[in-house]
PDB file of C-alpha atoms in Angstrom:
ATOM      1  CA  LEU C   1       0.000   0.000   0.000  1.00 89.00           C
ATOM      2  CA  ILE C   2       2.849   2.398   0.807  1.00 93.00           C
ATOM      3  CA  GLU C   3       4.527   1.627  -2.536  1.00 94.00           C
ATOM      4  CA  LEU C   4       1.284   2.416  -4.321  1.00 95.00           C
ATOM      5  CA  LEU C   5       0.980   5.765  -2.516  1.00 95.00           C
ATOM      6  CA  VAL C   6       4.593   6.624  -3.414  1.00 95.00           C
ATOM      7  CA  VAL C   7       3.956   5.840  -7.091  1.00 96.00           C
ATOM      8  CA  ILE C   8       0.790   7.970  -7.077  1.00 96.00           C
ATOM      9  CA  ALA C   9       2.699  10.853  -5.450  1.00 96.00           C
ATOM     10  CA  ILE C  10       5.491  10.625  -8.045  1.00 96.00           C
ATOM     11  CA  ILE C  11       2.961  10.604 -10.893  1.00 96.00           C
ATOM     12  CA  GLY C  12       1.239  13.640  -9.376  1.00 95.00           C
ATOM     13  CA  ILE C  13       4.506  15.556  -9.126  1.00 95.00           C
ATOM     14  CA  LEU C  14       5.498  14.695 -12.708  1.00 95.00           C
ATOM     15  CA  SER C  15       2.097  15.679 -14.088  1.00 93.00           C
ATOM     16  CA  SER C  16       2.187  19.059 -12.314  1.00 91.00           C
ATOM     17  CA  VAL C  17       5.627  19.780 -13.801  1.00 90.00           C
ATOM     18  CA  VAL C  18       4.394  18.865 -17.279  1.00 90.00           C
ATOM     19  CA  LEU C  19       1.257  20.996 -16.959  1.00 88.00           C
ATOM     20  CA  ALA C  20       3.278  23.992 -15.773  1.00 84.00           C
ATOM     21  CA  SER C  21       5.613  23.768 -18.772  1.00 85.00           C
ATOM     22  CA  LEU C  22       2.659  23.359 -21.160  1.00 90.00           C
ATOM     23  CA  ASN C  23       1.073  26.532 -19.817  1.00 87.00           C
ATOM     24  CA  ASN C  24       4.340  28.422 -20.377  1.00 87.00           C
ATOM     25  CA  ALA C  25       4.529  27.083 -23.944  1.00 89.00           C
ATOM     26  CA  ARG C  26       0.905  28.112 -24.575  1.00 90.00           C
ATOM     27  CA  THR C  27       1.660  31.648 -23.371  1.00 89.00           C
ATOM     28  CA  LYS C  28       4.697  31.917 -25.641  1.00 91.00           C
ATOM     29  CA  GLY C  29       2.688  30.569 -28.563  1.00 93.00           C
ATOM     30  CA  ASN C  30      -0.118  33.089 -28.048  1.00 91.00           C
ATOM     31  CA  ASP C  31       2.384  35.944 -27.839  1.00 92.00           C
ATOM     32  CA  ALA C  32       4.133  34.776 -31.018  1.00 94.00           C
ATOM     33  CA  ARG C  33       0.755  34.725 -32.753  1.00 94.00           C
ATOM     34  CA  ARG C  34       0.052  38.280 -31.559  1.00 92.00           C
ATOM     35  CA  TYR C  35       3.327  39.554 -33.009  1.00 94.00           C
ATOM     36  CA  SER C  36       2.646  37.731 -36.278  1.00 95.00           C
ATOM     37  CA  ASP C  37      -0.892  39.149 -36.423  1.00 94.00           C
ATOM     38  CA  LEU C  38       0.388  42.697 -35.908  1.00 93.00           C
ATOM     39  CA  HIS C  39       2.955  42.174 -38.671  1.00 94.00           C
ATOM     40  CA  GLN C  40       0.228  40.977 -41.058  1.00 95.00           C
ATOM     41  CA  ILE C  41      -1.993  43.948 -40.158  1.00 94.00           C
ATOM     42  CA  THR C  42       0.974  46.278 -40.743  1.00 94.00           C
ATOM     43  CA  LEU C  43       1.516  44.823 -44.216  1.00 95.00           C
ATOM     44  CA  ALA C  44      -2.191  45.179 -45.035  1.00 95.00           C
ATOM     45  CA  LEU C  45      -2.169  48.792 -43.823  1.00 94.00           C
ATOM     46  CA  GLU C  46       0.783  49.570 -46.102  1.00 94.00           C
ATOM     47  CA  LEU C  47      -0.990  47.952 -49.068  1.00 95.00           C
ATOM     48  CA  TYR C  48      -4.084  50.012 -48.281  1.00 94.00           C
ATOM     49  CA  ARG C  49      -2.034  53.197 -48.112  1.00 95.00           C
ATOM     50  CA  ASN C  50      -0.372  52.454 -51.449  1.00 95.00           C
ATOM     51  CA  SER C  51      -3.828  52.193 -53.026  1.00 95.00           C
ATOM     52  CA  ASN C  52      -5.539  55.056 -51.180  1.00 93.00           C
ATOM     53  CA  THR C  53      -2.738  57.533 -50.252  1.00 91.00           C
ATOM     54  CA  ALA C  54      -3.688  57.394 -46.547  1.00 91.00           C
ATOM     55  CA  TYR C  55      -4.248  54.823 -43.822  1.00 91.00           C
ATOM     56  CA  PRO C  56      -7.828  53.800 -43.077  1.00 89.00           C
ATOM     57  CA  GLY C  57      -9.213  56.533 -40.888  1.00 81.00           C
ATOM     58  CA  HIS C  58      -9.962  56.245 -37.239  1.00 68.00           C
ATOM     59  CA  ASP C  59      -8.954  59.001 -34.869  1.00 54.00           C
ATOM     60  CA  THR C  60      -9.672  57.258 -31.580  1.00 59.00           C
ATOM     61  CA  ALA C  61      -8.445  53.974 -30.195  1.00 60.00           C
ATOM     62  CA  THR C  62     -10.637  51.185 -31.431  1.00 67.00           C
ATOM     63  CA  GLN C  63     -10.500  47.445 -31.667  1.00 70.00           C
ATOM     64  CA  VAL C  64      -8.804  46.324 -34.858  1.00 76.00           C
ATOM     65  CA  ASP C  65     -11.473  43.774 -35.720  1.00 69.00           C
ATOM     66  CA  ASN C  66     -14.211  46.432 -35.444  1.00 71.00           C
ATOM     67  CA  SER C  67     -12.576  49.249 -37.379  1.00 75.00           C
ATOM     68  CA  LEU C  68     -10.456  47.491 -39.983  1.00 85.00           C
ATOM     69  CA  ASN C  69     -12.418  44.356 -40.799  1.00 83.00           C
ATOM     70  CA  THR C  70     -14.596  46.002 -43.442  1.00 84.00           C
ATOM     71  CA  VAL C  71     -11.729  48.090 -44.833  1.00 88.00           C
ATOM     72  CA  LEU C  72      -8.870  45.575 -45.085  1.00 91.00           C
ATOM     73  CA  ALA C  73     -10.685  42.272 -45.595  1.00 87.00           C
ATOM     74  CA  PRO C  74     -10.899  40.675 -48.102  1.00 90.00           C
ATOM     75  CA  THR C  75      -8.996  43.022 -50.445  1.00 92.00           C
ATOM     76  CA  TYR C  76      -5.755  43.502 -48.489  1.00 94.00           C
ATOM     77  CA  MET C  77      -5.862  40.434 -46.250  1.00 93.00           C
ATOM     78  CA  PRO C  78      -8.245  37.464 -46.106  1.00 93.00           C
ATOM     79  CA  LYS C  79      -9.488  38.190 -42.602  1.00 89.00           C
ATOM     80  CA  VAL C  80      -8.419  40.668 -39.946  1.00 88.00           C
ATOM     81  CA  PRO C  81      -6.987  38.635 -37.055  1.00 90.00           C
ATOM     82  CA  VAL C  82      -8.391  38.699 -33.549  1.00 87.00           C
ATOM     83  CA  ASP C  83      -6.309  38.425 -30.380  1.00 89.00           C
ATOM     84  CA  PRO C  84      -6.114  34.701 -29.473  1.00 89.00           C
ATOM     85  CA  THR C  85      -7.267  35.059 -25.855  1.00 85.00           C
ATOM     86  CA  LYS C  86      -8.927  38.443 -25.467  1.00 76.00           C
ATOM     87  CA  THR C  87     -12.662  38.936 -25.740  1.00 58.00           C
ATOM     88  CA  GLY C  88     -15.047  41.787 -25.206  1.00 52.00           C
ATOM     89  CA  GLY C  89     -13.300  45.137 -24.764  1.00 57.00           C
ATOM     90  CA  ASN C  90      -9.787  43.729 -25.034  1.00 67.00           C
ATOM     91  CA  GLY C  91      -7.800  42.901 -28.144  1.00 82.00           C
ATOM     92  CA  TYR C  92      -5.658  44.655 -30.703  1.00 89.00           C
ATOM     93  CA  ARG C  93      -6.057  48.430 -30.871  1.00 87.00           C
ATOM     94  CA  TYR C  94      -5.627  50.754 -33.841  1.00 88.00           C
ATOM     95  CA  CYS C  95      -5.440  54.527 -34.137  1.00 86.00           C
ATOM     96  CA  THR C  96      -4.376  56.798 -36.986  1.00 87.00           C
ATOM     97  CA  ASN C  97      -4.502  60.345 -38.267  1.00 85.00           C
ATOM     98  CA  GLY C  98      -4.162  59.169 -41.875  1.00 86.00           C
ATOM     99  CA  GLU C  99      -0.421  59.800 -42.028  1.00 90.00           C
ATOM    100  CA  VAL C 100       0.864  57.594 -39.192  1.00 90.00           C
ATOM    101  CA  TYR C 101      -0.695  54.800 -37.164  1.00 89.00           C
ATOM    102  CA  THR C 102      -0.238  52.924 -33.915  1.00 88.00           C
ATOM    103  CA  LEU C 103      -1.231  49.317 -33.267  1.00 90.00           C
ATOM    104  CA  LEU C 104      -1.366  47.993 -29.707  1.00 88.00           C
ATOM    105  CA  ALA C 105      -1.434  44.478 -28.274  1.00 89.00           C
ATOM    106  CA  GLN C 106      -1.295  43.079 -24.769  1.00 88.00           C
ATOM    107  CA  PRO C 107       1.039  40.039 -24.554  1.00 89.00           C
ATOM    108  CA  GLN C 108       0.266  37.440 -21.899  1.00 86.00           C
ATOM    109  CA  LYS C 109       3.868  37.201 -20.759  1.00 85.00           C
ATOM    110  CA  THR C 110       4.013  40.770 -19.438  1.00 83.00           C
ATOM    111  CA  ASN C 111       0.316  41.730 -19.507  1.00 81.00           C
ATOM    112  CA  ASP C 112       1.471  45.269 -20.401  1.00 84.00           C
ATOM    113  CA  TRP C 113       0.653  46.917 -23.712  1.00 85.00           C
ATOM    114  CA  CYS C 114       3.200  46.942 -26.520  1.00 89.00           C
ATOM    115  CA  LYS C 115       3.076  48.943 -29.746  1.00 90.00           C
ATOM    116  CA  VAL C 116       3.795  48.886 -33.452  1.00 91.00           C
ATOM    117  CA  THR C 117       3.944  52.367 -34.926  1.00 89.00           C
ATOM    118  CA  ASN C 118       5.359  54.052 -37.999  1.00 89.00           C
ATOM    119  CA  GLY C 119       5.824  57.482 -36.475  1.00 84.00           C
ATOM    120  CA  ALA C 120       4.738  59.735 -33.650  1.00 82.00           C
ATOM    121  CA  ASP C 121       1.717  58.698 -31.633  1.00 78.00           C
ATOM    122  CA  PRO C 122      -1.371  59.923 -33.554  1.00 79.00           C
ATOM    123  CA  CYS C 123      -3.753  59.165 -30.681  1.00 79.00           C
ATOM    124  CA  GLY C 124      -2.373  61.333 -27.934  1.00 76.00           C
ATOM    125  CA  TRP C 125      -1.806  58.367 -25.673  1.00 74.00           C
ATOM    126  CA  SER C 126       0.726  59.734 -23.218  1.00 70.00           C
ATOM    127  CA  ALA C 127       2.084  56.305 -22.293  1.00 76.00           C
ATOM    128  CA  VAL C 128       2.698  55.079 -25.872  1.00 76.00           C
ATOM    129  CA  ALA C 129       6.199  56.536 -26.020  1.00 77.00           C
ATOM    130  CA  SER C 130       7.273  54.414 -23.063  1.00 83.00           C
ATOM    131  CA  TRP C 131       5.597  51.173 -24.175  1.00 85.00           C
ATOM    132  CA  PRO C 132       7.943  48.621 -25.708  1.00 89.00           C
ATOM    133  CA  THR C 133       7.758  47.619 -29.349  1.00 89.00           C
ATOM    134  CA  CYS C 134       5.855  44.360 -29.820  1.00 89.00           C
ATOM    135  CA  GLY C 135       8.083  41.379 -30.474  1.00 82.00           C
ATOM    136  CA  ASN C 136      11.233  42.807 -28.901  1.00 68.00           C
TER     137      ASN C 136
END
């Protein structure tokens, strides 16, 4: 009976170690997908600008899937990506003045916002300058 309890305890310890490492891998995978999504959105925005001489307009922070889905998809990208784990009010953010844009994401690893921008902050977000670039 004692040997059986020892074996069950060892299996429990091993399974908890495996589950912890799987959760870490899932977090890294979601963050990698976020960075890839932002890169794809950036490419679509540049294609849009080449065709229309300005970025798709939106002067306040808005969710990417709400503001860009009808503008970029399906002409410039098949479908505008959605953050893999965020729902409701969270997700990728987009803001532009037509000349420059800022995209924001919130990686799971740090849970702080990161940015992709091609110039000065068009939204007036005071903290954007100090946020790290996504993927770095």
